[in-house]
Coordinates of C-alpha atoms in Angstrom, one line a residue:
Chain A
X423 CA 111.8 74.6 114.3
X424 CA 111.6 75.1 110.6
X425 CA 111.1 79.4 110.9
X426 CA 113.0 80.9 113.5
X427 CA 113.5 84.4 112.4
X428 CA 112.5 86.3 109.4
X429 CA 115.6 88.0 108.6
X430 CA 118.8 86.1 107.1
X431 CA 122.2 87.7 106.7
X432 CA 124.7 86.2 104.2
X433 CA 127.2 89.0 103.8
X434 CA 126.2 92.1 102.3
X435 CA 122.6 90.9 101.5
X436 CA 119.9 90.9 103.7
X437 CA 116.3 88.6 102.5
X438 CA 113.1 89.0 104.8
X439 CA 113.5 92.4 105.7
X440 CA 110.2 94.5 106.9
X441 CA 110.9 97.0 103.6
X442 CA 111.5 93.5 101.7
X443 CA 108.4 92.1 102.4
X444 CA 106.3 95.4 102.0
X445 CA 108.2 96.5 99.0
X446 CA 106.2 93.5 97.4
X447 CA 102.6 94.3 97.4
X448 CA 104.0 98.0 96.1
X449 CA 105.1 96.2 93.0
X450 CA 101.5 94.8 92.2
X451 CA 99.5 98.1 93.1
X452 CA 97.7 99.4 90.6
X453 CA 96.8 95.5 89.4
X454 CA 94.4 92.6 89.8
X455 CA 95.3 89.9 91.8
X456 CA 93.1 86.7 90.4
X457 CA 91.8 83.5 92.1
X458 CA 93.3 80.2 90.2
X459 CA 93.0 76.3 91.4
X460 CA 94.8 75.1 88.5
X461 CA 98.0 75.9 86.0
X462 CA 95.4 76.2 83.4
X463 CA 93.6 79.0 85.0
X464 CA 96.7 80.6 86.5
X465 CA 97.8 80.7 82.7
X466 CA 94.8 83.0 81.5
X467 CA 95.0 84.9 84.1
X468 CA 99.1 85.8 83.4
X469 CA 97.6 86.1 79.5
X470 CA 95.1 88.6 80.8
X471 CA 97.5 90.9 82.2
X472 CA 97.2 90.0 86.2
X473 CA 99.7 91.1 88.0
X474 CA 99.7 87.6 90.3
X475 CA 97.8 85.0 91.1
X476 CA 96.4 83.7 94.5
X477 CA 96.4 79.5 94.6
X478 CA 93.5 77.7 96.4
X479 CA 91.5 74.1 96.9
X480 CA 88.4 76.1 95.3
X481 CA 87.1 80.0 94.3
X482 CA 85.1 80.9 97.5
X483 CA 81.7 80.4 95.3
X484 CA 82.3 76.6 95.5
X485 CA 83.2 76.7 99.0
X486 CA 79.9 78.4 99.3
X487 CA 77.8 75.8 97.5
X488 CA 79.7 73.0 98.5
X489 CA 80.4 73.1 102.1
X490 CA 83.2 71.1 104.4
X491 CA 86.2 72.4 105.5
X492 CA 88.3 74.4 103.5
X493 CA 92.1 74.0 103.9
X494 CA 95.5 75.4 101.9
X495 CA 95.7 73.9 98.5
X496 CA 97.8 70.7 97.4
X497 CA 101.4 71.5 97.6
X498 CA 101.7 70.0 94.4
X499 CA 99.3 72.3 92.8
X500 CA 100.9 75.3 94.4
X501 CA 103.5 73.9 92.6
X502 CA 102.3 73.3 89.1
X503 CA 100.9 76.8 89.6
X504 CA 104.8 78.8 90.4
X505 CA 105.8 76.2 87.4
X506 CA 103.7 77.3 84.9
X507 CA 103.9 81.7 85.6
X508 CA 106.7 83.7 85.8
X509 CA 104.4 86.7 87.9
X510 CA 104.1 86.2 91.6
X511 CA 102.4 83.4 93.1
X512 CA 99.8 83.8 96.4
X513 CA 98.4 81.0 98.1
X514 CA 95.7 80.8 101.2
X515 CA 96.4 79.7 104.7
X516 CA 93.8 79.3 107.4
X517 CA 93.4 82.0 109.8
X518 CA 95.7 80.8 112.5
X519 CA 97.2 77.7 110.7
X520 CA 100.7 78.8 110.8
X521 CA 102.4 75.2 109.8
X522 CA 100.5 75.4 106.5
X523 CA 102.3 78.9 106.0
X524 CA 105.3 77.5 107.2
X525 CA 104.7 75.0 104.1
X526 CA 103.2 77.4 101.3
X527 CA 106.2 79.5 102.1
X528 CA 108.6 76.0 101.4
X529 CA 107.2 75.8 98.3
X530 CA 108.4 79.2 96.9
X531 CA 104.7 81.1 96.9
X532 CA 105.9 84.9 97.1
X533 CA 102.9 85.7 99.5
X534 CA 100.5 84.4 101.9
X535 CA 97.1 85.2 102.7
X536 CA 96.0 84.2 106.1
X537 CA 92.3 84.5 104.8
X538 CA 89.0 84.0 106.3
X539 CA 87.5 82.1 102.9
X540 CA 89.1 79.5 104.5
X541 CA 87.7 77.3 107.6
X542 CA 90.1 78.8 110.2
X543 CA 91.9 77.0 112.5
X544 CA 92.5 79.1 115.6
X545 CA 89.3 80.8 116.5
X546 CA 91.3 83.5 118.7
X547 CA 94.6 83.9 117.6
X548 CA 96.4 84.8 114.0
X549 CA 99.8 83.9 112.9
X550 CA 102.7 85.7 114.0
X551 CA 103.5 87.2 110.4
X552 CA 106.5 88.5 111.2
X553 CA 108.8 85.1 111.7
X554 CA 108.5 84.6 107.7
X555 CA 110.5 85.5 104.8
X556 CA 107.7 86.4 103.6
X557 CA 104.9 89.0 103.1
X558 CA 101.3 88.4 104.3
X559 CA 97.9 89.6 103.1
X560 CA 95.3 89.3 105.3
X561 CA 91.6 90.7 105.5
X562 CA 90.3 93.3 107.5
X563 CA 86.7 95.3 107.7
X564 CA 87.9 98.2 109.8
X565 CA 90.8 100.1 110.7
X566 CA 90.9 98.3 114.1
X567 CA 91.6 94.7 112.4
X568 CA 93.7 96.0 109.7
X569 CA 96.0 97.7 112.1
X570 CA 96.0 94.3 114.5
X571 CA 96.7 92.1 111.0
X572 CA 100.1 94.8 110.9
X573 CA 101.0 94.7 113.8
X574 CA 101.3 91.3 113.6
X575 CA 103.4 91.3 110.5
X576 CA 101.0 91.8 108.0
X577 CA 102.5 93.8 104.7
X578 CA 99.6 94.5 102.9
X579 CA 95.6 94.5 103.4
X580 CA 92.7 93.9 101.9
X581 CA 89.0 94.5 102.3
X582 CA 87.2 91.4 103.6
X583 CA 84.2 91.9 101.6
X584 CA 82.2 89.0 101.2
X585 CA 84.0 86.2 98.6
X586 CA 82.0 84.3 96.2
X587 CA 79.1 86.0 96.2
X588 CA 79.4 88.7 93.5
X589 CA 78.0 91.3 95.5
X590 CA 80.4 94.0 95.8
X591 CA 78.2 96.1 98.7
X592 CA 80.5 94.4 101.8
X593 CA 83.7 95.6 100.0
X594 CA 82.4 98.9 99.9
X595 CA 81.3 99.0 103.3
X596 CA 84.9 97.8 104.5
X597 CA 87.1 100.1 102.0
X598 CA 84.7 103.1 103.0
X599 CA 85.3 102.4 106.9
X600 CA 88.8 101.8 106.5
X601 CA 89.3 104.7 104.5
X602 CA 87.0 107.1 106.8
X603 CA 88.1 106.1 110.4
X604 CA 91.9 107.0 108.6
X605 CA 90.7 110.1 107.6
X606 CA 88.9 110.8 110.7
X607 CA 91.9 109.7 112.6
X608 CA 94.4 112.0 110.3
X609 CA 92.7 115.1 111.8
X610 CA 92.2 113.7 115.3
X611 CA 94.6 116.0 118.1
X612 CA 97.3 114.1 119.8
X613 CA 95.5 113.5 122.9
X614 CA 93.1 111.2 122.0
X615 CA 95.0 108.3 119.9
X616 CA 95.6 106.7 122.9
X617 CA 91.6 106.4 123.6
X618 CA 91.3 106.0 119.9
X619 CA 93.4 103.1 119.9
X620 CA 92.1 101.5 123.0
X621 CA 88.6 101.8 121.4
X622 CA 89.2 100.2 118.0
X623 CA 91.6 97.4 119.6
X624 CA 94.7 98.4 117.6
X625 CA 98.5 99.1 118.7
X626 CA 98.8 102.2 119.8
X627 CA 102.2 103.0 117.5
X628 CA 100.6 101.8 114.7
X629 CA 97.5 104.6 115.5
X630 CA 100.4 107.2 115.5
X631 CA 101.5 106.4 112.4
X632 CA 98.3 106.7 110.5
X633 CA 97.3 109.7 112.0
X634 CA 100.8 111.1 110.7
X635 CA 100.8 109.9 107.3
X636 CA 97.5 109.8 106.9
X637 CA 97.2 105.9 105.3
X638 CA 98.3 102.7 106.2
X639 CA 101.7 101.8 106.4
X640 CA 101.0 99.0 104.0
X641 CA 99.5 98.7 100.5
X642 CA 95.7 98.2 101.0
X643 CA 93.6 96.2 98.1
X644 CA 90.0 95.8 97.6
X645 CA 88.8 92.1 97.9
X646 CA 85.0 90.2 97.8
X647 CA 82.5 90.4 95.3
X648 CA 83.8 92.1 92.4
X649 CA 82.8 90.3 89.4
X650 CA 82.4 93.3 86.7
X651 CA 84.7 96.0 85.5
X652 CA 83.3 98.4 86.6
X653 CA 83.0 97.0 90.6
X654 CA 86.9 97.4 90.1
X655 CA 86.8 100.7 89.2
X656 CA 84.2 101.2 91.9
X657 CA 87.0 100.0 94.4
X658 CA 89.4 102.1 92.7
X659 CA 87.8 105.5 92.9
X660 CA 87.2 104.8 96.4
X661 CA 90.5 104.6 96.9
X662 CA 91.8 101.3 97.4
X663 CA 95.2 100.8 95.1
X664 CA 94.4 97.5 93.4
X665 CA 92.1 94.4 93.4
X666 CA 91.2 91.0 94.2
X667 CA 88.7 88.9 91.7
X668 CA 88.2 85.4 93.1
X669 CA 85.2 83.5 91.9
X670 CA 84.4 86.8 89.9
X671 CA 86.4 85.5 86.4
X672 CA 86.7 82.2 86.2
X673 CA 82.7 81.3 87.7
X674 CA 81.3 83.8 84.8
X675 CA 81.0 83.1 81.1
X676 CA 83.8 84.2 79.1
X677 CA 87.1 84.2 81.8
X678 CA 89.7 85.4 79.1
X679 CA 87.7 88.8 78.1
X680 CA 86.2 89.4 81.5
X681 CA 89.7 88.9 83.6
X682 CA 91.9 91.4 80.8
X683 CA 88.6 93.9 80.8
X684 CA 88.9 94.3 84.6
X685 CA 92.9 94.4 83.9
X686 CA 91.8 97.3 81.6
X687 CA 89.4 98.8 83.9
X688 CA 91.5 98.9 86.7
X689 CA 94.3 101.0 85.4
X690 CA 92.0 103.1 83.5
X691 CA 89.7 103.7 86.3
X692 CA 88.8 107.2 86.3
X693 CA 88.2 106.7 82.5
X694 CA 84.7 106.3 82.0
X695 CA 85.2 105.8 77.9
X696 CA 87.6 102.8 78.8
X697 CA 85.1 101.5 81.1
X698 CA 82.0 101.4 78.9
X699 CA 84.4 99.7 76.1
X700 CA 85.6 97.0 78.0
X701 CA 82.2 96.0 79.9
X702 CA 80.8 95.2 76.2
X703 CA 79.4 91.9 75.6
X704 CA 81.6 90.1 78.6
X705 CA 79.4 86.9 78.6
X706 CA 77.2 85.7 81.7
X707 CA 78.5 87.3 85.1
X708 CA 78.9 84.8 87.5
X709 CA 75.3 84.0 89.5
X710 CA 75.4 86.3 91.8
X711 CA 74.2 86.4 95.4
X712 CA 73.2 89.2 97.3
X713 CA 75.4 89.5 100.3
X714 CA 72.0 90.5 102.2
X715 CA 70.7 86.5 101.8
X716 CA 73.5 85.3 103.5
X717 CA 72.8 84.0 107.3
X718 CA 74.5 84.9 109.5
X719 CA 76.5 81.6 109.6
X720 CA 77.0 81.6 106.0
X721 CA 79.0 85.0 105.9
X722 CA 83.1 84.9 105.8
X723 CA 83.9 88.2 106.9
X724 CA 82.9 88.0 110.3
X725 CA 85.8 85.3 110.5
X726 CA 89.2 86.5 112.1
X727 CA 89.7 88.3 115.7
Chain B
X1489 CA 112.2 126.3 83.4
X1490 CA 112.3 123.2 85.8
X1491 CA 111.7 120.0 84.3
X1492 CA 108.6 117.9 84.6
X1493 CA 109.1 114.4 84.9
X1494 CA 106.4 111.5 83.7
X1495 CA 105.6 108.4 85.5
X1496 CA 104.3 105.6 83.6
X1497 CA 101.5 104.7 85.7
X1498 CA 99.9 101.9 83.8
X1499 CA 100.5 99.5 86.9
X1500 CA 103.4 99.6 89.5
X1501 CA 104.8 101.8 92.5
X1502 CA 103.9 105.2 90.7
X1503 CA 103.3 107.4 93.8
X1504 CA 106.9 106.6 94.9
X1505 CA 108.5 107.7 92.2
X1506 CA 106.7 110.8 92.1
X1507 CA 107.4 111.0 95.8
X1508 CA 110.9 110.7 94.9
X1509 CA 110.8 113.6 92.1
X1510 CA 108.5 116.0 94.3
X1511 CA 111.1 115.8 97.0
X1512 CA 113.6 117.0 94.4
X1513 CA 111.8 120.2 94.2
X1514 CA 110.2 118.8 90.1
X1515 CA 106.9 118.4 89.2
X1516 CA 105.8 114.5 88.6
X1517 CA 102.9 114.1 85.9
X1518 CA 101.4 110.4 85.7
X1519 CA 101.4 108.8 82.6
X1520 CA 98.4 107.1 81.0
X1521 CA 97.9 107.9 77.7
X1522 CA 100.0 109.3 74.8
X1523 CA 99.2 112.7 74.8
X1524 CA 100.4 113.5 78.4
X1525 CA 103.8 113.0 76.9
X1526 CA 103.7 116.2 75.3
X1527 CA 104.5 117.9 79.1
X1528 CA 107.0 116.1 80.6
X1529 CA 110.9 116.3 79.6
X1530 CA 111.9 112.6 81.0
X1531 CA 109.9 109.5 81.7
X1532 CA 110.0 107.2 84.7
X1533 CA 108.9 103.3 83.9
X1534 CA 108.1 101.8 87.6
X1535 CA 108.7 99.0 89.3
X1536 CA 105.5 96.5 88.5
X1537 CA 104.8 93.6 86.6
X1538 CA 106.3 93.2 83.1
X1539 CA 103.7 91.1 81.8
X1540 CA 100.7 93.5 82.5
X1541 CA 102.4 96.5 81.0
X1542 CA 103.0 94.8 77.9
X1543 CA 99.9 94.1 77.8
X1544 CA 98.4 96.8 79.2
X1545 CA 100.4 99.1 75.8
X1546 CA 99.9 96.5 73.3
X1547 CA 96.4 96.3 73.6
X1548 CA 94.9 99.5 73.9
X1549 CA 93.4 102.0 71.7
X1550 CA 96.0 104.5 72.7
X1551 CA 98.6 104.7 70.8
X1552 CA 101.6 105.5 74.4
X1553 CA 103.5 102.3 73.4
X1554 CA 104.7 104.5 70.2
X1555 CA 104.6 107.1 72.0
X1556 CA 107.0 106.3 73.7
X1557 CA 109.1 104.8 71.4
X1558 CA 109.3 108.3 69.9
X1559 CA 110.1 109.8 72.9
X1560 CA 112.9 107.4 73.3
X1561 CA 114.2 108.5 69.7
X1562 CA 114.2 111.5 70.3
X1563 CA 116.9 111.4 72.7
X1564 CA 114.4 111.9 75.4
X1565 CA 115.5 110.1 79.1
X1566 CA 114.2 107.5 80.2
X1567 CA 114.9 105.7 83.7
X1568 CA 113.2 102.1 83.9
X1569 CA 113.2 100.6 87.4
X1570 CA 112.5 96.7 87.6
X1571 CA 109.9 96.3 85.2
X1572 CA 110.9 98.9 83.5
X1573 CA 114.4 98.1 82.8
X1574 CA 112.5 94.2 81.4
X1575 CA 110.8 96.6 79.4
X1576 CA 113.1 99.2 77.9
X1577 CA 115.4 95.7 76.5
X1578 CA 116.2 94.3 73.5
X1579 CA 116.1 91.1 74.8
X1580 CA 114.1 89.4 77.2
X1581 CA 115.8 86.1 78.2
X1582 CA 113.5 83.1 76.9
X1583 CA 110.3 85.4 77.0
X1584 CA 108.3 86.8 73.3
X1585 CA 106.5 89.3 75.7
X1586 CA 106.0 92.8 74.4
X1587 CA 108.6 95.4 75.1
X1588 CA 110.1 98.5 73.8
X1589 CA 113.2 97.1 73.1
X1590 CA 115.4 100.3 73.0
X1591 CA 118.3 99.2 75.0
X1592 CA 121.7 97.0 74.0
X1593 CA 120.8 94.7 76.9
X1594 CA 119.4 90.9 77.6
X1595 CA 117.6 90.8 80.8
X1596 CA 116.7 87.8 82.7
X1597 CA 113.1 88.1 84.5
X1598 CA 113.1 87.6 88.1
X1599 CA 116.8 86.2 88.6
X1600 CA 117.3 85.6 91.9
X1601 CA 113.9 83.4 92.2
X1602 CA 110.9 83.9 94.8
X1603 CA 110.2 86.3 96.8
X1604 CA 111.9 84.6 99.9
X1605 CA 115.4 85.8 97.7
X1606 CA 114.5 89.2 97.2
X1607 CA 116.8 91.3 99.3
X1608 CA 118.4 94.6 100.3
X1609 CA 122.1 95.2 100.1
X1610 CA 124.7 98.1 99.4
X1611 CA 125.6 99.3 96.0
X1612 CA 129.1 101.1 95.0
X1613 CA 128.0 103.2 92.1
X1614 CA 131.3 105.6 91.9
X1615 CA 128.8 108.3 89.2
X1616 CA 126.3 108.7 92.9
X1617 CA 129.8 109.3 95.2
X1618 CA 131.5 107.4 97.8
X1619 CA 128.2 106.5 99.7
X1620 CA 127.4 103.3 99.3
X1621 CA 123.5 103.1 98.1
X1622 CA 120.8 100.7 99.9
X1623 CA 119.6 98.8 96.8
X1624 CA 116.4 96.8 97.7
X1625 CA 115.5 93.7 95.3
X1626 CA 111.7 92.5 94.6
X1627 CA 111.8 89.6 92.5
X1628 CA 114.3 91.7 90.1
X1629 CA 115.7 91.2 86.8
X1630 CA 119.6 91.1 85.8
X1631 CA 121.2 92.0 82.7
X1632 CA 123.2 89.0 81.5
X1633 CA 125.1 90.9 78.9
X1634 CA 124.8 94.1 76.9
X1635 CA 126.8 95.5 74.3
X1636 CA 130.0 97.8 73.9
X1637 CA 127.6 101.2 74.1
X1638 CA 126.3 100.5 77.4
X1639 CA 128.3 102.0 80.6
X1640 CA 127.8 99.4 83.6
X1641 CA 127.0 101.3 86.6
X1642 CA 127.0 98.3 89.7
X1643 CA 126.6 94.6 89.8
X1644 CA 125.8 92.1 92.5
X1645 CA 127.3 88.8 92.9
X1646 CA 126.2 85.5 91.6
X1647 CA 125.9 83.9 94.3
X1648 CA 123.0 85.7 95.6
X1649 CA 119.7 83.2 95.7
X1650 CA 119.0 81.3 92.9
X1651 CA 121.1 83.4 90.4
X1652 CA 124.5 81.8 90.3
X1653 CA 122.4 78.5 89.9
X1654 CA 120.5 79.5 87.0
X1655 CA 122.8 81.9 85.1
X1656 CA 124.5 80.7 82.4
X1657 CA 121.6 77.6 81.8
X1658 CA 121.6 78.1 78.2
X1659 CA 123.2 76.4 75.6
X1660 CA 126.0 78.7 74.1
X1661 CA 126.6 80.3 77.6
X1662 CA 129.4 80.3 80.3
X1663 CA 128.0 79.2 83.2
X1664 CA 131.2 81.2 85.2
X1665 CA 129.3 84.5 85.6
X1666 CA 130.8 85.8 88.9
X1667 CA 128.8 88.8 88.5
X1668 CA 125.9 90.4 86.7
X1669 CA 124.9 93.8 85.9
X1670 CA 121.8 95.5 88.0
X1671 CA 122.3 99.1 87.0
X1672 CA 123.5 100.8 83.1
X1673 CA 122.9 103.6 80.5
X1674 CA 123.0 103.9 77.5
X1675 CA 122.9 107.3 75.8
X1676 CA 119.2 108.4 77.3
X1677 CA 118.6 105.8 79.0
X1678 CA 119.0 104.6 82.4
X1679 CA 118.2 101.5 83.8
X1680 CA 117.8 99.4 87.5
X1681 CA 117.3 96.1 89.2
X1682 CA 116.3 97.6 92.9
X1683 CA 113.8 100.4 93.4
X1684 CA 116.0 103.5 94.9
X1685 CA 112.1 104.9 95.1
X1686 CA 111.6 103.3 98.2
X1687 CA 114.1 104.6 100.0
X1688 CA 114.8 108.4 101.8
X1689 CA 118.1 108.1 98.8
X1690 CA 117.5 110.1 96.3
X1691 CA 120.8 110.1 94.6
X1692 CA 119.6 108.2 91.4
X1693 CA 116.6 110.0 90.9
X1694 CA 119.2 113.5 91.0
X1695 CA 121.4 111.5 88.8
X1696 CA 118.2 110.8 86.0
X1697 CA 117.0 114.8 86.3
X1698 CA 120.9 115.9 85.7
X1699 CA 120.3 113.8 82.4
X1700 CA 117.5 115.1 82.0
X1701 CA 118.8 118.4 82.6
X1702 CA 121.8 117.9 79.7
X1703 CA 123.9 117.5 83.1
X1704 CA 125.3 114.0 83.4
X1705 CA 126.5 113.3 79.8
X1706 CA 127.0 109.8 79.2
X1707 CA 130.6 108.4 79.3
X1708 CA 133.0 106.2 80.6
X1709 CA 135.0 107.7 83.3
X1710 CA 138.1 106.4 84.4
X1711 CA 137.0 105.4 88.0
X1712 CA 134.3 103.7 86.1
X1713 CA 136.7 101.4 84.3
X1714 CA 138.5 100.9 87.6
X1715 CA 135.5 100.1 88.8
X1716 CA 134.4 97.0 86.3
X1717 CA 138.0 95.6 86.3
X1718 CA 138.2 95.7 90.2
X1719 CA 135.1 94.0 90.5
X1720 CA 134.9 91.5 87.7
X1721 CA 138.2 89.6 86.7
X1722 CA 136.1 87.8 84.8
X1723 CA 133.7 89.8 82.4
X1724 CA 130.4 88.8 81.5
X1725 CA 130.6 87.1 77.9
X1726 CA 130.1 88.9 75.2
X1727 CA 126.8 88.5 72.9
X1728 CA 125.5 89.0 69.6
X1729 CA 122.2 91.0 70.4
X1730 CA 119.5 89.2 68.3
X1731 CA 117.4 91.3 66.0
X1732 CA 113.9 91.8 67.9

């Protein structure tokens, strides 16, 4: 059994820790998080100013257009990839496919998402998060399913959206219900979590919490469809605390400009001056879809239980 | 008149450090462009990515990257965390990226290597008392050497992930570091590996408002000196900083 427990003790220090692997995704808030399948691309991104880079077989648009199964990139990609950055390295997993974790996380990626743009490969259960060393991202389009993702060890979240489209409506919808049942929740009186938590499906403890502090006890990104600057910003003033591009930069026309303006327009958010100046002459977008189109076995989000 | 204190908040773990500060009864301003440094008496650089922020100052119509090199000058302090102890160096170990490069200090980016090394462990930092501090590591940096003016504060050992395997890989250095540095000042300003902002332990964030406050002037004490001999037989070797 290669992962046994996530916490080692040698001495005095102690790797794998739950404030270990959250303290991570605090260190990137406030960033973009890009999509790469190469060195090359992982290269502009760093150039650009992301904070990491998330390593995969192909940007969810592709996946889109080209069908099949979609599985964890080649190791030796992932590894060209950590080679050729020095900022944190994410790779994708399958929802469920915990021996390719149990390999990304061999290979020295600094996080994993267990991430419905994938084809999963458990259609009812996700992987136990907490054996790794590591932190986990994983998707989520309510309160319910983010708080399920934790309690399974997940140390940061992000909205599901819908990936490789370019339509930024789904994130919306997901950050705004995530956000609203949390501020809902926050006001709720003690004695109806319990009902509360049996209705949305999420561990009671976890529903305490929230309601206490009034956000998740993890970081909790925006992810799926934002292409522009100002779909960043969107996320931003919304409240998420930093971003996810996939096929958004490097499907669209000019990657180098487009990936440092939504660098630019992610810090800068509230900044409506910054904004305008950095969404000038940015090339061709990527070809969008509208999330709308998709059928219904087409769409990504509704993946993961 | 309590002091404000300024939170670089370009990219990084901004709301902790102002959590941090708040708790200590001071006001916490976020920092985004120069002329917010006008209000605050001492400035925070968060944990984050080194690479955004350098990019993030360099390229940007506002002027904050002189800013703050002004502030620095003006014996303003300064307390970089992670990123922004990368930042405040001189020297930035095999890297060209941008940086403020106010402190006597060579700094090697994420020394310990990937995030399965990061850690937590306790610190013995004689200035914060007899309590040992839980210092938690993300990807941190070390400083291989600095120069005569810069107090050493707490090191870890190099045998801690990938450092004692890595340290001392360049031509011209001894590859017997048994130790390196993770927290120093120097005059104004203070820097750390680990992030004390995510913990309930707020005795480094007292320590930066004392020097802010004209309370903890810089010096070498004599436990201090116990301290570095105790710990290190062997001291790191000494450099030649490089002109940046």
């Amino acid at each position: 059994m290669a992962v046994e427990t996530k916490e080692k003790k040698g001495g005095n220090i102690l790797t794998g820790s739950d404030k270990v692997k959250k303290a991570l995704p605090q260190m990137l808030k406030g960033g973009v998080i890009m999509d790469v399948v190469n060195a090359e691309q992982a290269k502009i991104a760093e150039a650009a100013g992301a904070v990491a880079v998330m390593a995969l077989e192909r940007v969810p648009a592709d996946i889109r257009a080209e069908g099949g199964v979609s599985r964890m990139s080649d190791p030796e990609l992932v590894a060209k990839i950590i080679e050729s950055v020095s900022i944190p390295v994410m790779a994708k997993a399958r929802i469920g496919h915990f021996v390719e974790a149990q390999i990304l996380q061999s290979l020295g990626v600094d996080c994993i998402d267990e991430s419905e743009v994938l084809t999963p490969a458990d259609e009812e259960y996700h992987i136990d998060k907490s054996k790794f060393e590591i932190p986990f991202v994983c998707g989520a389009r309510n309160l319910g399913e983010a708080l399920r993702r934790i309690g399974e060890g997940a140390a940061m979240i992000r909205t599901k959206g819908e990936a490789g489209t370019g339509d930024v409506v789904e994130a919306v919808r997901h950050a705004r219900k995530i956000l609203g049942e949390i501020r809902a929740l926050s006001i709720m009186p003690r004695e109806e979590l319990m009902t509360y938590a049996k209705q949305i499906g999420a561990p009671f403890e976890l529903v305490v919490k929230v309601a206490e502090e009034g956000k998740l006890p993890v970081v909790n990104f925006a992810a799926g469809g934002i292409a522009t600057p100002a779909d960043a910003a969107l996320m931003m003033q919304i409240g998420v605390e930093g971003v996810f591009v996939g096929s958004g930069i490097f499907k669209s026309g000019n990657p180098e400009k487009r990936a440092l303006a939504i660098v630019k327009a992610t810090t800068f958010y509230q900044d409506p001056e910054v904004l305008a100046e950095v969404s000038r002459n940015l090339g061709e977008p990527m070809v969008g879809r509208t999330a709308a189109s998709l059928a219904a076995t087409e769409t990504l989000a509704t993946r993961g239980w | 008149m309590a002091s404000a204190i300024g939170v670089l908040s370009l990219q990084g773990d901004v709301a902790e450090h102002c959590r941090s500060i708040e708790a200590l009864g001071r006001r916490a301003i976020q920092i985004r462009y120069a002329r917010q440094m006008d209000s605050v008496d001492g400035l925070i650089i968060p944990g984050g990515e080194s690479t955004t922020i350098a990019k993030l100052t360099a390229d940007n119509a506002d002027a904050i990257f002189d800013r703050i090199r002004e502030f620095i000058d003006a014996g303003k302090p300064v307390y970089g965390t992670c990123m922004g102890s990368i930042f405040l160096a001189k020297e930035i170990e095999g890297s060209a990226q941008g940086r403020l490069a106010a402190m006597d200090i060579k700094v090697r980016r994420n020394a310990f290597g990937p995030q399965r090394f990061s850690f937590e462990t306790t610190l013995n930092i004689p200035v914060l008392g007899e309590e040992p501090l839980n210092a938690i590591f993300i990807r941190g940096p070390v400083i291989l050497s600095a120069s005569e003016n810069v107090e050493v504060m707490a090191r870890v050992d190099a045998n801690i992930g990938r450092l004692g395997k890595t340290a001392g890989s360049l031509p011209g250095e001894s590859a017997l570091y048994d130790s390196c540095i993770v927290m120093a000042r120097q005059n104004n300003l203070l820097v750390s590996s680990f992030h004390p902002e995510l913990t309930d332990d707020l005795r480094v964030h007292h320590y930066f408002l004392q020097m802010v406050e004209g309370l903890a002037p810089a010096k070498v004490s004599k436990d201090f000196e116990q301290f570095v001999h105790t710990k290190t037989p062997h001291t790191v070797n000494p450099m030649t900083l490089a002109a940046v």
